[in-house]
């Protein structure tokens, strides 16, 4: 292992080095002393100093432990800091006798949605180190309020790192948010990277949850967490897909890639229709996944430019069996983009967003996506290389801002036909196309990329049929309403190209025989020749 590739950006790491030296753990100590440690002169980053304000009672300090890798790191750093703190007051023998004890209150939020492995690891760790566990089984806020009311706590140590959704706006010391019980949030590993965490766990031989050896890189609930597809191992002889351990993830920025649930059910759940039809019945045949489309541009809202990409994208989605549930235009404003993305990503199986991507002041789409996920923008070295290859020496000054991408959630989708990879953030796809030709190319490349890694389910495509008639809207209104009840699995809609032009009745679904049956049923209500098939 090359120590230089794992820089630890945290002076507190020296505390653990000293403790290992005290107990003669030579292997770990030798490694740690080689690691580059950032020398930021900030006394607040010393765990011993973190503990000093609470010398009067260790019971006023607590550790929030969730069984994950970050909290495992924090537990051992606190253990090191605590014993160094006690060593100043006691003999070395007293410290050695209590080596495996950490008398600090530990808060664990137990939920029925947690992985069994997380629960097991947490309770095993508590038993190993004699942790004083406070188990919360209410919702976290209510449970914490009840806990602090019964046993006041002045500060809680958290394993939050930059890139976590909850890290936005936090520093090493941050008061609790408005509306929450008052306490100080202490974030000792806020500046640690994914590699820093795994360097610590592996070299110091710290036990961690077994899920990380099964390809999980960031663990939430059983409903929103799957193994990271980037760690998948192709094995044609084994139907069950295997994954490499989490510490082998090459790009730590993609740590949360496994926090997007693979498609087992559409986000829309039991919603039985889009418009008046299209029931979800079977995942592999007549079911439906839905996507939202967000166009970004004041020029569209001003009427200066006509958006032609939205309708094309809808047709492309239908060609792979997906339904476009919404097409909306957002202003060139970070908050407006973030609001739309946040709303749509919780109700759609995928979100496509285009417009507002580039170096101009009005190009705020990527920043809006970052805000919707609650993460900061950070330089992406790989993406910047592609930009420099594309625009050469012009990639200077403000244009470097184009290489800032949402931290921790960005996946670059490469394709041999694209000079710059596409950007995927969770279930949000950022398209850079500005015309239909560019969209055609990006769409084809996107389908290839997502299908190859299993992130896109291609469903039975939609089929349609259109009938034209000179009948009035009033004449066909009631028969159409009855038809919708008779064929709830189909979309049946009517429109006119002009007020005096023919009425167009469109049938759309995934079963052509059902569409033919619906057309025949409608025609039977009128005289022969009342309807004619048209494109």
XYZ file of C-alpha atoms in Angstrom:
535
model
C 0.000 0.000 0.000
C 1.364 3.402 -0.975
C 1.029 5.691 2.005
C 1.445 8.804 -0.118
C -1.852 8.067 -1.865
C -3.777 8.284 1.399
C -3.264 11.813 2.782
C -4.995 12.275 6.135
C -6.292 15.819 6.433
C -6.669 15.831 10.183
C -4.159 16.703 12.950
C -6.130 14.554 15.424
C -4.699 11.510 13.709
C -1.498 12.202 15.610
C -3.320 11.423 18.831
C -3.997 7.917 17.634
C -0.367 7.626 16.535
C 0.765 8.553 20.030
C -1.595 6.059 21.613
C -0.395 3.258 19.339
C 3.155 4.228 20.277
C 2.179 4.002 23.948
C 0.934 0.424 23.465
C 3.786 -0.505 21.077
C 1.540 -1.285 18.108
C 4.535 -1.034 15.780
C 2.896 -1.908 12.461
C 0.136 0.652 12.754
C 2.408 3.284 14.255
C 4.998 2.953 11.486
C 2.330 3.388 8.839
C 0.681 6.341 10.535
C 3.920 8.219 10.929
C 4.403 8.041 7.147
C 1.001 9.498 6.333
C 0.968 13.116 5.282
C -0.967 15.072 7.897
C -2.277 18.530 7.103
C -0.849 21.037 9.595
C -3.722 23.459 9.875
C -3.253 25.361 13.101
C -6.727 24.849 14.530
C -6.810 23.726 18.167
C -10.500 22.889 17.820
C -9.505 19.831 15.807
C -7.845 18.116 18.775
C -10.089 15.559 20.449
C -8.395 16.195 23.755
C -9.278 19.851 23.430
C -12.787 18.836 22.407
C -13.065 16.974 25.663
C -11.545 19.693 27.840
C -14.654 21.911 28.098
C -16.493 18.924 29.578
C -13.956 17.784 32.151
C -16.546 18.229 34.867
C -18.652 15.321 33.541
C -17.954 12.951 30.674
C -21.674 12.180 30.828
C -22.359 15.538 29.208
C -20.629 14.352 26.039
C -22.084 11.743 23.697
C -21.145 9.841 20.549
C -23.671 9.273 17.784
C -22.954 5.771 16.469
C -24.789 4.261 13.491
C -22.675 1.191 12.757
C -21.109 2.704 9.627
C -17.463 3.085 8.706
C -17.294 6.771 9.653
C -18.664 6.202 13.133
C -16.238 3.284 13.565
C -13.360 5.655 12.823
C -14.746 8.267 15.203
C -15.203 5.711 17.974
C -11.530 4.747 17.880
C -10.330 8.321 17.649
C -12.426 9.188 20.691
C -11.102 6.127 22.462
C -7.552 7.289 21.751
C -8.259 10.873 22.757
C -10.021 9.837 25.935
C -7.178 7.641 27.178
C -4.554 10.248 26.389
C -6.733 12.687 28.277
C -6.956 10.315 31.251
C -3.239 9.522 31.072
C -2.515 13.064 32.186
C -4.409 12.352 35.416
C -3.661 8.658 36.042
C -0.814 6.192 35.954
C 0.009 4.388 32.719
C -1.076 1.110 34.346
C -4.534 2.516 35.052
C -4.849 3.555 31.431
C -3.723 0.134 30.190
C -6.203 -1.639 32.459
C -9.069 0.284 30.878
C -7.810 -0.113 27.319
C -11.041 -1.601 25.953
C -13.442 0.677 27.777
C -14.821 4.000 26.592
C -17.129 5.462 29.259
C -18.923 7.815 26.909
C -22.642 7.820 26.267
C -23.393 6.388 22.836
C -26.592 7.200 20.958
C -27.937 4.631 18.523
C -31.094 5.141 16.482
C -32.589 1.682 16.018
C -34.982 1.442 13.103
C -36.815 -1.534 11.570
C -35.400 -0.420 8.206
C -31.793 -0.982 9.274
C -29.713 -3.837 7.882
C -29.451 -6.734 10.383
C -25.683 -6.629 9.910
C -25.613 -3.000 11.069
C -27.589 -3.824 14.214
C -25.374 -6.820 14.989
C -22.163 -4.879 14.481
C -23.399 -2.011 16.648
C -24.306 -4.208 19.604
C -21.120 -6.259 19.289
C -19.083 -3.045 19.324
C -20.996 -1.765 22.345
C -20.244 -4.983 24.219
C -16.566 -4.960 23.226
C -15.931 -1.435 24.475
C -18.518 -1.324 27.293
C -20.303 1.578 25.654
C -23.143 3.189 27.557
C -25.839 2.786 24.895
C -28.866 5.057 24.629
C -31.216 3.358 22.144
C -33.683 5.615 20.306
C -36.692 3.889 18.762
C -38.872 6.939 18.122
C -38.148 9.185 15.166
C -34.674 10.601 15.666
C -35.707 14.135 16.623
C -38.391 13.077 19.120
C -36.114 10.418 20.590
C -33.280 12.884 21.003
C -35.556 15.441 22.654
C -36.713 12.855 25.191
C -33.153 11.677 25.803
C -31.735 15.155 26.378
C -34.621 16.065 28.648
C -33.893 13.079 30.889
C -30.084 13.273 30.610
C -28.715 16.641 29.463
C -25.937 16.517 26.875
C -23.872 19.538 25.920
C -22.103 18.093 22.881
C -22.497 15.157 20.489
C -19.634 13.789 18.385
C -20.759 12.964 14.840
C -19.074 11.034 12.025
C -20.170 13.570 9.417
C -17.896 14.200 6.424
C -17.981 16.748 3.617
C -20.103 15.238 0.871
C -22.703 13.861 3.264
C -26.129 15.476 2.747
C -26.187 16.523 6.418
C -22.760 18.185 6.177
C -23.957 21.251 4.293
C -23.141 24.382 6.279
C -21.438 22.499 9.106
C -18.020 23.156 10.590
C -15.963 21.273 13.192
C -18.175 22.878 15.837
C -21.758 23.694 14.822
C -24.742 24.394 17.099
C -27.776 22.197 16.488
C -30.249 23.360 13.848
C -33.241 25.588 14.726
C -36.148 23.559 16.042
C -33.882 20.876 17.493
C -32.879 20.566 21.164
C -29.811 22.710 21.889
C -26.425 20.965 21.799
C -23.075 21.392 20.064
C -22.399 19.188 17.040
C -18.722 18.185 17.002
C -17.451 16.899 13.645
C -13.812 15.776 14.053
C -13.580 13.956 10.683
C -15.458 16.542 8.635
C -12.471 17.021 6.285
C -11.635 13.341 5.889
C -11.982 11.755 2.475
C -13.260 8.283 1.602
C -9.670 7.123 1.230
C -8.700 8.603 4.595
C -11.399 6.558 6.273
C -10.367 3.283 4.677
C -6.662 3.931 5.259
C -7.415 4.262 8.959
C -9.681 1.211 9.187
C -7.442 -1.145 7.211
C -4.016 -0.216 8.504
C -5.111 0.109 12.123
C -7.053 -3.156 11.785
C -10.273 -1.658 13.068
C -13.323 -3.921 12.811
C -16.121 -2.673 10.562
C -19.526 -3.914 9.407
C -19.419 -6.944 7.101
C -21.638 -5.226 4.510
C -18.637 -3.210 3.319
C -16.970 -6.434 2.190
C -20.063 -7.152 0.064
C -19.735 -4.030 -2.109
C -21.728 -1.540 -0.023
C -19.873 1.779 0.062
C -22.429 3.965 1.864
C -25.096 2.353 4.010
C -28.553 3.765 4.641
C -31.741 1.747 5.061
C -32.654 -1.562 3.432
C -35.010 0.402 1.160
C -32.519 2.859 -0.356
C -29.183 1.027 -0.326
C -27.689 -1.485 -2.744
C -24.104 -2.579 -3.440
C -22.147 -0.069 -5.491
C -22.401 -1.172 -9.126
C -18.876 0.139 -9.758
C -17.576 -2.722 -7.613
C -19.499 -5.405 -9.490
C -17.686 -8.505 -10.705
C -18.834 -10.056 -13.958
C -19.304 -13.795 -13.621
C -21.185 -15.543 -16.434
C -21.154 -18.832 -14.517
C -22.879 -17.436 -11.461
C -26.381 -15.988 -11.604
C -25.840 -14.061 -8.373
C -23.758 -10.964 -8.962
C -20.696 -10.531 -6.778
C -19.022 -7.352 -5.600
C -15.565 -6.342 -4.490
C -15.024 -4.803 -1.024
C -15.821 -1.130 -0.480
C -12.189 -0.151 0.108
C -11.411 -1.014 -3.543
C -13.621 1.771 -4.899
C -11.243 3.778 -7.078
C -13.101 7.096 -6.966
C -14.253 8.040 -3.479
C -16.521 10.712 -4.931
C -18.829 7.883 -6.028
C -19.167 6.596 -2.474
C -22.928 7.217 -2.451
C -23.616 5.646 -5.854
C -25.177 2.667 -4.103
C -27.661 4.871 -2.265
C -29.988 4.849 -5.278
C -32.313 1.871 -5.124
C -32.306 -0.282 -8.231
C -35.635 -0.612 -9.920
C -37.719 -3.157 -8.034
C -40.860 -1.026 -8.126
C -41.509 2.328 -9.736
C -41.259 5.312 -7.410
C -44.898 5.912 -8.191
C -45.623 2.724 -6.226
C -49.200 1.599 -6.680
C -50.213 4.546 -8.815
C -52.315 2.794 -11.423
C -52.317 5.245 -14.257
C -50.786 8.114 -16.088
C -53.574 10.385 -17.253
C -56.456 7.915 -17.554
C -54.630 4.637 -18.093
C -51.421 2.599 -18.243
C -51.782 0.354 -15.205
C -48.721 -1.137 -13.534
C -49.251 -4.900 -13.532
C -46.031 -6.771 -14.089
C -42.527 -5.398 -13.726
C -41.238 -7.107 -16.844
C -44.131 -6.476 -19.241
C -46.897 -3.942 -18.707
C -45.379 -2.018 -15.826
C -44.192 1.532 -16.129
C -41.287 3.567 -14.922
C -41.624 7.323 -15.068
C -39.207 10.154 -15.702
C -39.425 13.890 -15.150
C -37.912 16.323 -17.639
C -36.614 19.728 -16.542
C -35.574 22.356 -19.065
C -33.574 25.275 -17.666
C -33.623 28.656 -19.389
C -35.044 32.130 -18.946
C -35.013 32.466 -22.727
C -37.672 29.730 -22.950
C -39.848 31.488 -20.386
C -39.367 34.812 -22.179
C -40.517 33.200 -25.409
C -37.221 34.043 -27.104
C -36.337 30.412 -27.768
C -38.654 27.480 -28.458
C -37.825 24.328 -26.524
C -37.630 21.494 -29.038
C -35.751 19.008 -26.873
C -38.543 18.262 -24.421
C -40.919 16.654 -26.927
C -38.076 14.667 -28.517
C -36.993 13.404 -25.111
C -40.574 12.330 -24.339
C -40.669 10.250 -27.521
C -37.296 8.693 -26.714
C -38.514 7.721 -23.257
C -41.597 6.095 -24.766
C -39.361 4.138 -27.134
C -37.795 2.348 -24.139
C -41.120 1.865 -22.357
C -40.834 4.754 -19.906
C -43.512 7.391 -19.323
C -42.697 11.084 -19.179
C -44.690 12.144 -16.138
C -43.776 15.826 -16.293
C -42.088 18.418 -18.497
C -41.324 21.695 -16.728
C -39.194 24.785 -17.362
C -37.093 26.293 -14.560
C -35.522 29.739 -14.406
C -31.757 30.308 -14.608
C -31.596 30.463 -10.836
C -29.877 27.997 -8.499
C -32.757 27.898 -6.037
C -35.334 27.397 -8.807
C -33.346 24.506 -10.297
C -32.695 22.965 -6.874
C -36.370 23.167 -5.946
C -37.477 21.396 -9.123
C -34.796 18.706 -8.911
C -35.469 18.009 -5.245
C -39.194 17.694 -5.867
C -38.891 15.495 -8.985
C -36.174 13.108 -7.792
C -38.416 11.991 -4.937
C -41.367 11.191 -7.218
C -39.670 9.964 -10.405
C -37.579 6.933 -11.267
C -35.245 9.191 -13.248
C -34.867 12.930 -13.853
C -33.468 14.450 -17.053
C -32.334 18.062 -16.973
C -30.866 20.159 -19.775
C -29.971 23.785 -20.434
C -27.926 26.079 -18.212
C -24.710 24.049 -18.484
C -21.513 25.963 -19.257
C -19.230 28.790 -18.082
C -21.699 31.702 -18.265
C -23.160 33.413 -15.226
C -26.579 32.044 -16.173
C -25.342 28.435 -16.329
C -26.495 27.293 -12.896
C -27.909 23.826 -13.576
C -25.065 21.780 -12.077
C -24.932 23.978 -8.960
C -28.704 23.640 -8.617
C -28.447 19.855 -8.741
C -25.756 19.952 -6.042
C -27.987 22.063 -3.816
C -30.914 19.692 -4.353
C -28.781 16.838 -2.997
C -27.367 18.966 -0.188
C -23.739 18.642 -1.289
C -21.106 21.170 -2.247
C -19.469 21.736 -5.630
C -15.913 20.414 -5.822
C -13.237 20.203 -8.558
C -13.337 17.007 -10.594
C -9.848 16.303 -11.907
C -10.968 13.742 -14.468
C -13.703 15.972 -15.866
C -11.305 18.909 -16.106
C -8.891 16.786 -18.153
C -11.651 16.117 -20.662
C -12.512 19.819 -20.788
C -8.889 20.805 -21.380
C -8.603 18.236 -24.140
C -11.720 19.710 -25.730
C -11.076 23.452 -25.429
C -7.307 23.497 -24.789
C -5.756 26.675 -23.447
C -9.159 28.327 -23.325
C -9.789 26.306 -20.170
C -8.443 29.013 -17.866
C -9.870 31.441 -15.369
C -13.616 31.194 -14.929
C -13.854 28.312 -17.373
C -12.298 26.062 -14.711
C -15.601 26.424 -12.886
C -17.041 24.074 -15.499
C -15.020 21.308 -13.790
C -16.836 21.847 -10.474
C -19.297 19.002 -9.984
C -21.541 17.884 -7.087
C -19.232 16.202 -4.585
C -19.746 12.612 -3.589
C -22.694 11.866 -5.879
C -21.296 12.436 -9.386
C -20.715 9.592 -11.807
C -19.135 10.312 -15.193
C -20.690 8.297 -18.024
C -18.078 7.660 -20.692
C -18.672 6.721 -24.299
C -16.279 6.514 -27.232
C -18.476 8.835 -29.317
C -18.443 11.609 -26.694
C -15.505 13.953 -26.207
C -16.734 14.841 -22.714
C -18.523 12.301 -20.465
C -22.111 12.846 -19.399
C -22.890 13.673 -15.776
C -25.091 11.471 -13.588
C -25.950 12.431 -10.009
C -27.965 9.669 -8.406
C -31.068 9.362 -10.563
C -30.513 12.782 -12.174
C -29.011 12.869 -15.684
C -27.542 16.215 -16.790
C -27.663 16.574 -20.581
C -25.536 19.173 -22.371
C -27.344 18.944 -25.727
C -28.480 22.243 -27.246
C -30.233 20.828 -30.349
C -31.979 17.670 -31.518
C -28.910 16.288 -33.321
C -26.795 16.545 -30.178
C -29.619 15.034 -28.127
C -29.844 12.045 -30.484
C -26.137 11.348 -30.002
C -26.201 11.795 -26.219
C -29.313 9.659 -25.872
C -27.807 6.737 -27.779
C -24.603 6.965 -25.747
C -26.598 7.256 -22.526
C -28.598 4.115 -23.280
C -25.389 2.185 -24.025
C -23.691 3.378 -20.833
C -26.597 2.822 -18.450
C -27.578 -0.555 -19.903
C -24.017 -1.850 -19.599
C -23.840 -1.200 -15.844
C -27.440 -2.162 -15.071
C -28.628 1.329 -14.132
C -31.339 1.480 -16.800
C -34.234 -0.906 -17.255
C -35.443 -0.979 -20.863
C -39.113 -1.871 -20.807
C -41.645 -2.925 -23.433
C -41.921 0.133 -25.736
C -45.144 2.050 -26.150
C -47.202 1.567 -29.302
C -49.887 3.930 -30.544
C -52.645 4.454 -33.063
C -54.388 7.634 -34.131
C -57.908 8.044 -35.567
C -59.222 11.188 -37.271
C -62.876 12.268 -37.386
C -65.031 15.226 -38.376
C -67.384 14.543 -35.462
C -67.684 17.305 -32.885
C -66.134 17.129 -29.436
C -69.605 16.946 -27.894
C -70.544 13.907 -29.974
C -67.503 11.863 -28.986
C -67.141 13.043 -25.383
C -69.383 10.449 -23.672
C -68.235 7.421 -25.748
C -64.605 8.364 -25.017
C -65.285 8.595 -21.287
C -66.820 5.111 -21.293
C -63.910 3.838 -23.371
C -61.428 5.015 -20.732
C -63.257 2.950 -18.109
C -63.395 -0.040 -20.419
C -59.655 0.136 -21.264
C -57.918 1.542 -18.146
C -54.550 0.163 -19.314
C -54.511 2.539 -22.297
C -54.029 6.256 -22.666
C -56.866 7.734 -24.723
C -56.615 11.407 -25.614
C -58.071 13.886 -28.077
C -56.703 17.030 -29.688
C -57.086 19.264 -32.759
C -54.408 20.774 -34.937
C -56.784 23.714 -35.466
C -60.285 24.579 -34.318
C -61.745 23.810 -37.750
C -59.520 20.834 -38.416
C -60.365 17.157 -37.724
C -60.468 15.798 -34.190
C -57.586 13.410 -33.529
C -58.143 10.519 -31.098
C -54.890 8.955 -29.924
C -54.543 5.542 -28.275
C -51.291 4.644 -26.552
C -50.215 1.638 -24.512
C -47.955 -1.402 -24.516
C -50.320 -3.989 -26.032
C -51.252 -3.436 -29.690
C -54.148 -5.905 -29.495
C -55.698 -3.848 -26.701
C -55.351 -0.708 -28.787
C -57.037 -2.408 -31.776
C -59.868 -3.572 -29.507
C -60.354 -0.036 -28.150
C -60.467 1.459 -31.649
C -63.045 -1.105 -32.745
C -65.155 -0.469 -29.650
C -65.181 3.280 -30.317
C -66.098 2.913 -33.994
C -69.058 0.703 -33.124
C -70.729 3.706 -31.462
C -70.895 5.655 -34.757
C -71.779 5.234 -38.401
C -69.310 3.400 -40.681
C -66.492 5.633 -41.912
C -66.834 8.114 -39.032
C -63.168 7.482 -38.173
C -60.126 7.023 -40.397
C -56.681 5.870 -39.311
C -53.936 8.475 -39.671
C -50.298 8.907 -38.744
